[in-house]
Short mmCIF file of C-alpha atoms in Angstrom, two decimals:
data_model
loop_
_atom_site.label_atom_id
_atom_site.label_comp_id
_atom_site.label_asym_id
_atom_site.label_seq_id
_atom_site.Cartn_x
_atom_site.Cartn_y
_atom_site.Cartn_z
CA UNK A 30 -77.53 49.49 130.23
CA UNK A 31 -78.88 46.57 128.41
CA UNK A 32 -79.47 48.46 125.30
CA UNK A 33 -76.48 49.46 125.44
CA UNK A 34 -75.08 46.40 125.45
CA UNK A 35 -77.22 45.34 122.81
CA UNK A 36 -76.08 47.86 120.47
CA UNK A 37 -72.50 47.49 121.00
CA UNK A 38 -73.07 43.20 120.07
CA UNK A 39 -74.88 44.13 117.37
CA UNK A 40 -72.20 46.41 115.90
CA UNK A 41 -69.10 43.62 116.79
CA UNK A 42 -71.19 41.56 114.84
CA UNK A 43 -71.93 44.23 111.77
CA UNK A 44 -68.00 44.76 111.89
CA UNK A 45 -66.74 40.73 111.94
CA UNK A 46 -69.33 40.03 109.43
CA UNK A 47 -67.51 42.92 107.24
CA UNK A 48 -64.06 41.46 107.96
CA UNK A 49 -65.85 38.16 107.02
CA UNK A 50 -66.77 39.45 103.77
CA UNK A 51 -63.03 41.45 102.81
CA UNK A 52 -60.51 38.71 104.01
CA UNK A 53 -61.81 35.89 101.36
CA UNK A 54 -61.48 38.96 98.98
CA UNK A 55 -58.24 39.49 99.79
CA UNK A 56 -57.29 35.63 99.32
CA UNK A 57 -58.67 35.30 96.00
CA UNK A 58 -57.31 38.12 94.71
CA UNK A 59 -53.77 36.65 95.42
CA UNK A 60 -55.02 33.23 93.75
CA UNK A 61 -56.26 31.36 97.16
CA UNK A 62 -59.21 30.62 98.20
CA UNK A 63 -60.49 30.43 101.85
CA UNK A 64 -63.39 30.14 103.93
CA UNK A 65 -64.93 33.55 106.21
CA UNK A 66 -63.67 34.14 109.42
CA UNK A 67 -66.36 34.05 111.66
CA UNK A 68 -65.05 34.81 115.40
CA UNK A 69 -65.61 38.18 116.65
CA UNK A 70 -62.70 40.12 118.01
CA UNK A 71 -62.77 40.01 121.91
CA UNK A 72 -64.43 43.00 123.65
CA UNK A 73 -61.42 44.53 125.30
CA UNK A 74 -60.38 46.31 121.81
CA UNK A 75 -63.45 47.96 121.13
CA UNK A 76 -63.43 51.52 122.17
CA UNK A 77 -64.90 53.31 125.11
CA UNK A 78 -66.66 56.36 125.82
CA UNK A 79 -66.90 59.68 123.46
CA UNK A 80 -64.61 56.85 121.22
CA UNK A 81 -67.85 54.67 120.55
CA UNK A 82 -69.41 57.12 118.43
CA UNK A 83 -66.36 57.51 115.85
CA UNK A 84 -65.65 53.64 116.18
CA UNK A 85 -69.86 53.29 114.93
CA UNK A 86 -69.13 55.38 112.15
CA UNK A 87 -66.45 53.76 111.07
CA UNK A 88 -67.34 50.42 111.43
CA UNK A 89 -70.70 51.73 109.51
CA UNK A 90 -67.91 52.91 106.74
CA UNK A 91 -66.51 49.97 106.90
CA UNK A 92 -69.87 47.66 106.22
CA UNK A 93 -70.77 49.92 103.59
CA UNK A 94 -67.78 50.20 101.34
CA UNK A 95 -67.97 46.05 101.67
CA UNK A 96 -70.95 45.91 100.07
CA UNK A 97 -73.15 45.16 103.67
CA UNK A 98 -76.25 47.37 103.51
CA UNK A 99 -76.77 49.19 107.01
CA UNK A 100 -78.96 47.64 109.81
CA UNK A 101 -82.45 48.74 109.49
CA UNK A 102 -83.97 50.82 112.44
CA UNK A 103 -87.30 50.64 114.32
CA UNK A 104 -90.16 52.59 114.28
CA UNK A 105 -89.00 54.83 117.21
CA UNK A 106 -85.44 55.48 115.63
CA UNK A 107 -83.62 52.62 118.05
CA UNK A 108 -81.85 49.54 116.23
CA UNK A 109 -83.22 46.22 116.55
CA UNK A 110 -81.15 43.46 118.13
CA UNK A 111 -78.29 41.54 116.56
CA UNK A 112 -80.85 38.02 116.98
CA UNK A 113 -83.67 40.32 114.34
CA UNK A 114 -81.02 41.40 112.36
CA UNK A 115 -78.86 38.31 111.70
CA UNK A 116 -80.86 36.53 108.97
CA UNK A 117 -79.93 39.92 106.82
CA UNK A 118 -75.63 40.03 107.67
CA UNK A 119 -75.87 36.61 106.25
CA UNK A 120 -77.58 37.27 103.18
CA UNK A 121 -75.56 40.26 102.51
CA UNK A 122 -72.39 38.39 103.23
CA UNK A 123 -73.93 35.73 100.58
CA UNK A 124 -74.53 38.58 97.94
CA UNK A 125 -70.95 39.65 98.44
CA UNK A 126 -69.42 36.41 98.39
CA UNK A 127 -70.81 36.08 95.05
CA UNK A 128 -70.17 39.63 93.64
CA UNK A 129 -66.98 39.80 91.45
CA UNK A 130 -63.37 41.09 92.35
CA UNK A 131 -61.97 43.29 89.77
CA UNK A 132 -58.96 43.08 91.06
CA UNK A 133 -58.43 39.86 91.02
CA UNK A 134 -59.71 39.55 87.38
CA UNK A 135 -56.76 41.83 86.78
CA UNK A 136 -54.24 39.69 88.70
CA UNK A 137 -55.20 36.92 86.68
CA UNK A 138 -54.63 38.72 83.33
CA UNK A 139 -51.05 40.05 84.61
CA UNK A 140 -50.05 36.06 85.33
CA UNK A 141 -50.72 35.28 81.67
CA UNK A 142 -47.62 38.10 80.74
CA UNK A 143 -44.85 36.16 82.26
CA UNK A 144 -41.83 37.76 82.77
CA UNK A 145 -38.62 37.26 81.55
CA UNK A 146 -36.53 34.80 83.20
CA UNK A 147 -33.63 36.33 85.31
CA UNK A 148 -30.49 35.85 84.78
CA UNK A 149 -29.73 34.88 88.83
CA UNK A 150 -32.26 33.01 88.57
CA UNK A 151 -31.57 29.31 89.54
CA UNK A 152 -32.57 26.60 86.73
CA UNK A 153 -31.46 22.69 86.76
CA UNK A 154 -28.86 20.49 85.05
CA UNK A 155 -31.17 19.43 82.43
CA UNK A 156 -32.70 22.92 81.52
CA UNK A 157 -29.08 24.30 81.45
CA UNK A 158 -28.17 21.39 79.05
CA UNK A 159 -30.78 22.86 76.56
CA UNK A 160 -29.46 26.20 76.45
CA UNK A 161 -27.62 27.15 73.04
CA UNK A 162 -25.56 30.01 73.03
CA UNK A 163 -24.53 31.71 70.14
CA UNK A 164 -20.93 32.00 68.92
CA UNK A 165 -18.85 34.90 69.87
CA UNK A 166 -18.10 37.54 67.28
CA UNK A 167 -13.84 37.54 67.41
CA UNK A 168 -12.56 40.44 68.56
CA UNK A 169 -9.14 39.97 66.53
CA UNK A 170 -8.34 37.05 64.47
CA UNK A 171 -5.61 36.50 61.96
CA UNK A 172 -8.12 34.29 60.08
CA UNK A 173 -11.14 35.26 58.07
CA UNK A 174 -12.61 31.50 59.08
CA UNK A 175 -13.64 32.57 62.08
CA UNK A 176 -15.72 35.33 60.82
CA UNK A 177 -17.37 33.81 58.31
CA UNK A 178 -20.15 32.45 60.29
CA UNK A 179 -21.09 36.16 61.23
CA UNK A 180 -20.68 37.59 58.13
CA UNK A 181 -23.10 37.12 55.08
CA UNK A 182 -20.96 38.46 52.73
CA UNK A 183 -17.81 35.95 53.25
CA UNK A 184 -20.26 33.26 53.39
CA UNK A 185 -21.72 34.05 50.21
CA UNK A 186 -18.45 34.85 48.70
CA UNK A 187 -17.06 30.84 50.11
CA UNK A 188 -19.75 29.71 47.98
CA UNK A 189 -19.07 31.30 44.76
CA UNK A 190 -15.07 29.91 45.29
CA UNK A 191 -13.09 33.03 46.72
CA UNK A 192 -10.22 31.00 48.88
CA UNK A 193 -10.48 33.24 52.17
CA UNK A 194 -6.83 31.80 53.20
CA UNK A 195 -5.31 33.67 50.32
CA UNK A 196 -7.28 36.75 50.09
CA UNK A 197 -5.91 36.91 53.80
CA UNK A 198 -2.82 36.97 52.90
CA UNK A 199 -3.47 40.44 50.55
CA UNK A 200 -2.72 43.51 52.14
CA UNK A 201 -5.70 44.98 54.05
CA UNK A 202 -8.31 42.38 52.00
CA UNK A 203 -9.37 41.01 54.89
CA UNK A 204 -10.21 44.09 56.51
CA UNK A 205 -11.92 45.22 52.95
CA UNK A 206 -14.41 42.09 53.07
CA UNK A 207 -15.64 42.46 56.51
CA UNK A 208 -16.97 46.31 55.97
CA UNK A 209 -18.61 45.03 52.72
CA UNK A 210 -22.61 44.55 52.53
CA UNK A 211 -23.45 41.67 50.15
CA UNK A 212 -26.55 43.22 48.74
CA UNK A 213 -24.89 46.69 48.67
CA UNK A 214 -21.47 46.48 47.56
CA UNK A 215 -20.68 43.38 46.42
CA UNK A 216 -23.66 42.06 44.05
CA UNK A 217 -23.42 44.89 41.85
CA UNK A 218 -19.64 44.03 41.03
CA UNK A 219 -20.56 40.51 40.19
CA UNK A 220 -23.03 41.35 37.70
CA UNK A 221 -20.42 43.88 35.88
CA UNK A 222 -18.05 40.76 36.09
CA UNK A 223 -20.43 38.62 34.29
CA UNK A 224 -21.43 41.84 31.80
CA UNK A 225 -18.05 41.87 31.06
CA UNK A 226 -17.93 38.00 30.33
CA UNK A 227 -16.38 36.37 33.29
CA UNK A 228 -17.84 33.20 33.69
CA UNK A 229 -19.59 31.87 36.88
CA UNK A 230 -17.00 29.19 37.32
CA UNK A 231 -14.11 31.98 37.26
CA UNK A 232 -15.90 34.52 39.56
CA UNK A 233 -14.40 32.70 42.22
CA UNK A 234 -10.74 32.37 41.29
CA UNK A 235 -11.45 36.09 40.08
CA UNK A 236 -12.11 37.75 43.58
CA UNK A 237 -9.30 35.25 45.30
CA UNK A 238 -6.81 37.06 43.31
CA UNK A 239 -8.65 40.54 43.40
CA UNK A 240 -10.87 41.56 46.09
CA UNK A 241 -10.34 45.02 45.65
CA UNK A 242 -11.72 45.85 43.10
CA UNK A 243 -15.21 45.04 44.99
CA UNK A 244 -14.18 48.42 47.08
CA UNK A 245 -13.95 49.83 42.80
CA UNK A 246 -16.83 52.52 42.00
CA UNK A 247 -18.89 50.73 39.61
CA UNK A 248 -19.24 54.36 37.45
CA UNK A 249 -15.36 54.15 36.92
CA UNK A 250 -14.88 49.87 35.84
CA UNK A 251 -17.51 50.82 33.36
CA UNK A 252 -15.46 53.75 31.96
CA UNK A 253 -12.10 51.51 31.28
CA UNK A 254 -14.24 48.97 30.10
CA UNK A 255 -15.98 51.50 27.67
CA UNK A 256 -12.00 52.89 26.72
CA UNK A 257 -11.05 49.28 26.31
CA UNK A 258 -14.01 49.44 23.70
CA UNK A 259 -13.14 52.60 22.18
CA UNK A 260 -9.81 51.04 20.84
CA UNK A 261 -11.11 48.56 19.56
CA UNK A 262 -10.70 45.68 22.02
CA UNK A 263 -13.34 43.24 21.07
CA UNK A 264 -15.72 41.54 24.23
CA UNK A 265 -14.21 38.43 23.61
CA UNK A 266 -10.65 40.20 23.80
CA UNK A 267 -11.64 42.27 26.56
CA UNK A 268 -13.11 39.27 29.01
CA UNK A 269 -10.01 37.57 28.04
CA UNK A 270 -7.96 40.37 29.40
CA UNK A 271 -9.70 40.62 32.75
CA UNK A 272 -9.77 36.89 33.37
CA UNK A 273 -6.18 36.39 33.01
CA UNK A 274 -5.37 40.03 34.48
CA UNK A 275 -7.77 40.38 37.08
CA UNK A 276 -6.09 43.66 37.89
CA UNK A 277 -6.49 45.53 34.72
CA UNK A 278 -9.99 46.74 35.92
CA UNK A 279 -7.90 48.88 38.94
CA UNK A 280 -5.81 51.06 36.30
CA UNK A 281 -7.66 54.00 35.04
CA UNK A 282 -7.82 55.31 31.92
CA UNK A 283 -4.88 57.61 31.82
CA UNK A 284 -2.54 54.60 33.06
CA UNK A 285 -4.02 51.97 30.94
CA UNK A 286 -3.48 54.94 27.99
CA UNK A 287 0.34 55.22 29.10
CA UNK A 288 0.48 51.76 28.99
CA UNK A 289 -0.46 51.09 25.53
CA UNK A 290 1.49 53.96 23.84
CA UNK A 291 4.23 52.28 26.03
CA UNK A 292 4.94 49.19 24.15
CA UNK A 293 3.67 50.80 20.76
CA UNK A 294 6.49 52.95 20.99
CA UNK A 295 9.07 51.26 22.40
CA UNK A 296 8.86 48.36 20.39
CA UNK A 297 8.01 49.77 17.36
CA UNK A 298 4.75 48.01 17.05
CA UNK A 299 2.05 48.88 14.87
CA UNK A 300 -1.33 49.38 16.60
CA UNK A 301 -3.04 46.19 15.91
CA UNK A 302 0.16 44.04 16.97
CA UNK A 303 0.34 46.05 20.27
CA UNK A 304 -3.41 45.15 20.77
CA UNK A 305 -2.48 41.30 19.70
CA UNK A 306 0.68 41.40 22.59
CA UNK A 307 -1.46 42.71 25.29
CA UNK A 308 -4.61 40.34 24.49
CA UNK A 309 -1.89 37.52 24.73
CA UNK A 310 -0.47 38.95 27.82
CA UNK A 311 -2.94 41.27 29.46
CA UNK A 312 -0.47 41.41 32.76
CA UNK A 313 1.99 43.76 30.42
CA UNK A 314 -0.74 46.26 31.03
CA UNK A 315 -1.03 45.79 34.85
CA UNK A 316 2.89 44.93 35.61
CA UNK A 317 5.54 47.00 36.56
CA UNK A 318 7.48 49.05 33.55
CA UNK A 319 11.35 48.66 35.07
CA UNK A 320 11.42 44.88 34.48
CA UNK A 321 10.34 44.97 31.27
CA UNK A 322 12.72 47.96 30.24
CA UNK A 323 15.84 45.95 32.03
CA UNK A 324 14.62 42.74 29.90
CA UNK A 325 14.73 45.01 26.87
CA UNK A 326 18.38 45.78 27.67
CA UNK A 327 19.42 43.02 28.27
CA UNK A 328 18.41 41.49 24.84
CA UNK A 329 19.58 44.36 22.73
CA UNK A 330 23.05 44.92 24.51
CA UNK A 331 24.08 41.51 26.16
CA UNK A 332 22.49 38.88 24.31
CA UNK A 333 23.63 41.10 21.01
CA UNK A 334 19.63 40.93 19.22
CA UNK A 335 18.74 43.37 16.68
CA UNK A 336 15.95 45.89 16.86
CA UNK A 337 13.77 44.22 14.64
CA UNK A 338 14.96 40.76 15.86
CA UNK A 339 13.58 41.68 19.16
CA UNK A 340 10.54 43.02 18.00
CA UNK A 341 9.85 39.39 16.31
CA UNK A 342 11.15 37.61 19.23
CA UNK A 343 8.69 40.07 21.63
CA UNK A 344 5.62 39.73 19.28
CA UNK A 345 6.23 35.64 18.83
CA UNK A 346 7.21 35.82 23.02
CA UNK A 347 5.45 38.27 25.09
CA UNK A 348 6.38 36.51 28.31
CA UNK A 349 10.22 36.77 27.11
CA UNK A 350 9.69 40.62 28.86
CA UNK A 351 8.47 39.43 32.29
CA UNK A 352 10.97 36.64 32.39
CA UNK A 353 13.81 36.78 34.54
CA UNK A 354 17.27 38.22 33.29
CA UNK A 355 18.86 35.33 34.83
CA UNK A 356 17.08 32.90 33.52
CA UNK A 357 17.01 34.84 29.91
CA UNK A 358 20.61 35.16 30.10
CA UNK A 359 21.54 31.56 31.37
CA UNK A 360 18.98 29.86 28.51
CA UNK A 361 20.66 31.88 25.85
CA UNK A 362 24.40 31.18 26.95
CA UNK A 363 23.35 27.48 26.28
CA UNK A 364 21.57 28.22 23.15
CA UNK A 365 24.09 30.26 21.38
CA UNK A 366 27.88 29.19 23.19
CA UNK A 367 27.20 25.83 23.74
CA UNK A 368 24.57 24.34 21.19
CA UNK A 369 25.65 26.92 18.78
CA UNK A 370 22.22 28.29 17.40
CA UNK A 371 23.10 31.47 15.73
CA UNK A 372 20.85 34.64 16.79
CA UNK A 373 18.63 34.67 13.60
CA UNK A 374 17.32 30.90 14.51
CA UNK A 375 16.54 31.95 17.85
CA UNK A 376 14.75 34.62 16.14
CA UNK A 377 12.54 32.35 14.22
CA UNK A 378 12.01 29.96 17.26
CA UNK A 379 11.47 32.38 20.04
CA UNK A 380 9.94 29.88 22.26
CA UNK A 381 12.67 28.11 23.43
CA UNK A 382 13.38 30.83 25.79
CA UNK A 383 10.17 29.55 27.67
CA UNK A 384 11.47 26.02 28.30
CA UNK A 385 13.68 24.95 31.35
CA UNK A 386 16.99 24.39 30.79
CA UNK A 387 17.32 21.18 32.35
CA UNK A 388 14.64 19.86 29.76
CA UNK A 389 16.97 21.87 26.96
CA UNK A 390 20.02 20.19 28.52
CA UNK A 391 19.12 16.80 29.00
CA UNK A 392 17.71 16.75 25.31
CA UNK A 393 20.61 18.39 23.51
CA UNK A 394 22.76 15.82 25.68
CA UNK A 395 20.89 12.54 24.81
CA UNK A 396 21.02 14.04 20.96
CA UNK A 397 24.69 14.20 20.94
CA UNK A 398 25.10 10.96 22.54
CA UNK A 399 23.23 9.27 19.75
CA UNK A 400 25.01 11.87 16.78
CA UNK A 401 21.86 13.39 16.16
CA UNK A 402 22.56 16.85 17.35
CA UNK A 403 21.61 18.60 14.39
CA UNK A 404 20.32 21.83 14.15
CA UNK A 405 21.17 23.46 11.03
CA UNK A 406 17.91 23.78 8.52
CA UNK A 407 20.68 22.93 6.08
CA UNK A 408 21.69 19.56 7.07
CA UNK A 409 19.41 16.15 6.10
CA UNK A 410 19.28 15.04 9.80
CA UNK A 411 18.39 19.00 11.31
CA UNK A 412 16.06 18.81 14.01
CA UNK A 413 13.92 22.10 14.60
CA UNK A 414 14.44 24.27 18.11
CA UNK A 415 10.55 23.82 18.50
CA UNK A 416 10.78 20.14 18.41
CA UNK A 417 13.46 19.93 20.63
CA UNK A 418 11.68 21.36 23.31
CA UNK A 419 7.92 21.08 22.58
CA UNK A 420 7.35 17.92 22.18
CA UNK A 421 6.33 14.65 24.85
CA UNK A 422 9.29 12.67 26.05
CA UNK A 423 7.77 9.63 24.48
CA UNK A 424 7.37 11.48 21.24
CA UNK A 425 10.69 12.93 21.14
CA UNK A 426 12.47 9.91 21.69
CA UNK A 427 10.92 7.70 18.83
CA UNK A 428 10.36 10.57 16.10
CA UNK A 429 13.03 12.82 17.08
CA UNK A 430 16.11 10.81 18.76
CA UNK A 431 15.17 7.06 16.98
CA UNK A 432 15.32 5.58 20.45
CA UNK A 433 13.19 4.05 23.07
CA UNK A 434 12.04 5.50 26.17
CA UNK A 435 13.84 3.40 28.23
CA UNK A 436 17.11 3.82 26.54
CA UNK A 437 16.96 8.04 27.43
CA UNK A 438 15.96 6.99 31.05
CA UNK A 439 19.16 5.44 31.43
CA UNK A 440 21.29 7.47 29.64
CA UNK A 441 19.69 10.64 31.93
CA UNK A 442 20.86 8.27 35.66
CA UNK A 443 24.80 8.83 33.83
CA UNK A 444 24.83 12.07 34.80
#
């Protein structure tokens, strides 16, 4: 019975001494650190009976798997007692307090991949102070401002000089700019520009007016350009035509063909003076026809011109075709009823179609006032149609009316 008991105080011991040995395992492996547990579990757990032998295997297991080398035996195959066998737990438990914990060596390299923060997780004033958030892409707008500090390519195209607030106000331009990759679509199209001999400073104004044609195939400006060539436009005549028509580009070949033959033939131009109008007005090219057919009208059947008249007053005058047929109509009423300048003298000084009335008004007004409404080439005191209305008011009243400034200022506040 005593050996019995001696065994069974031996093996509580073998089995605390284990526990001993795993818990401060356990607590470093979660970061802590702690000291072995050295009370033995009370007696009234341990097993009885047939259970003893299974609960001395185990517990031998147990020893073994934490690193606790089993209990040697005496000579005649009986253990010694737990007092022999003591100085031995406690140098095993040294070696394994020493030995090193994978895990935990593992633990430690997971803290050093932090985590995301969450986004329930709770931070303070000052941390949430920090935070920048970036702006939200619009998901309508009737403004291309607030889309130009997500897009590249209106942000580039700002800083060349495009006015966003008018290309806006184009039909479906806004629309165009935002599906349009800088580096892709638009760059390309500036350097044909500049080929072509746009300047820098005009690239700008250029696009405001015409954004379209950076949605143009590149293969196809390069053919009108080429055709432009082929009739002998020069490159100066030909970047002069696309600056002040930025739209010519957008006609093709066949329309810009049309166009031409248009105006050679209805006006009976020669080649080289249909070339001349079109350089001088490019926009005859790009402009709708029916205006410029009504205008033609209106000269030859109301305003009573010639053929050939109007082909001098067309050649000297492009803009005399765009103009309005009021306005053309009114002008010439004053002209010809009122200031009586016969049609052939309108002929020679085309121009004066192109001045406001007011300013032809006023003038003719302060002339007759001083009896120096002359305008036949005849007369010693004629004055010219292209003086009347071309020159300074300062000018005009000491070369052309003999009077001071001051006297056609007052003589304009009596009427």
């Amino acid at each position: 019975m005593a050996v019995w008991a001696r065994q069974v105080s031996r093996w509580c011991c073998l089995l605390n001494t284990a526990r001993a040995v795993e818990f401060p395992r356990r607590l470093r492996s979660r970061g802590c650190t702690a000291q072995p547990c050295r009370e033995f579990a009370p007696l009234a757990v341990l097993p009885a009976g047939k259970e003893v032998v299974l609960w001395r295997l185990q517990a031998y297991r147990h020893v073994s798997v934490g690193s606790c080398s089993p209990p040697d035996t005496a000579k005649d195959g009986s253990f010694s007692s737990p007092e022999s066998n003591l100085p031995s737990v406690q140098q095993q438990q040294a070696k394994a307090e020493t030995l090193p914990d994978l895990n935990a060596k593992i633990l430690d390299e997971d803290w050093d991949d932090i985590p995301p923060s969450s986004a329930l997780e709770v931070i303070s004033e000052e941390e949430a102070v920090q935070i920048i958030g970036e702006p939200l892409l619009p998901i309508q707008s009737s403004t291309l401002r607030d889309y130009v500090d997500h897009s590249e390519t209106l942000e580039k195209l700002v800083h060349l000089g495009v006015d966003l607030s008018q290309v806006e106000k184009r039909q479906k331009a806004g629309q165009l700019l935002l599906t349009l990759d800088f580096e892709k679509d638009v760059k390309k199209i500036l350097l044909f520009l500049k080929d072509v001999g746009v300047e820098d400073n005009q690239l700008g104004p250029f696009l405001t007016k015409n954004p379209y044609i950076l949605a143009e195939d590149l293969e196809a400006l390069e053919t009108r350009v080429a055709y432009l060539k082929s009739k002998k436009f020069g490159k100066s005549d030909i970047a002069q035509m696309v600056s002040r028509a930025p739209y010519l580009l957008l006609f093709s070949v066949e329309r810009l063909d049309n166009r031409l033959g248009f105006f050679k033939n209805e006006l009976g131009l020669s080649v080289k003076k249909t070339k001349d109008l079109v350089i001088r007005l490019p926009r005859l090219l790009t402009g709708k026809l029916e205006p410029v057919k009504e205008n033609l009208q209106v000269c030859q059947i109301e305003l009573g011109f010639q053929r050939n008249e109007i082909q001098q007053i067309v050649y000297k005058t492009p803009k005399i075709l765009t103009a309005s047929k009021k306005r053309l109509k009114q002008t010439f009423d004053y002209l010809h009823n009122i200031m009586g300048i016969p049609h052939h003298m309108l002929t020679r000084f085309p121009q004066v179609f192109n001045s406001k009335l007011l300013r032809i008004r006023e003038r003719h007004m302060f002339l007759a006032f001083l009896g120096r409404a002359q305008y036949d080439p005849a007369q010693p005191t004629y004055i010219s149609l292209d003086q009347l209305v071309s020159l300074p008011d300062e000018v005009f009243c000491t070369e052309i009316a003999k009077a001071s400034m001051q006297d056609f200022e007052n003589f304009l506040k009596t009427l």
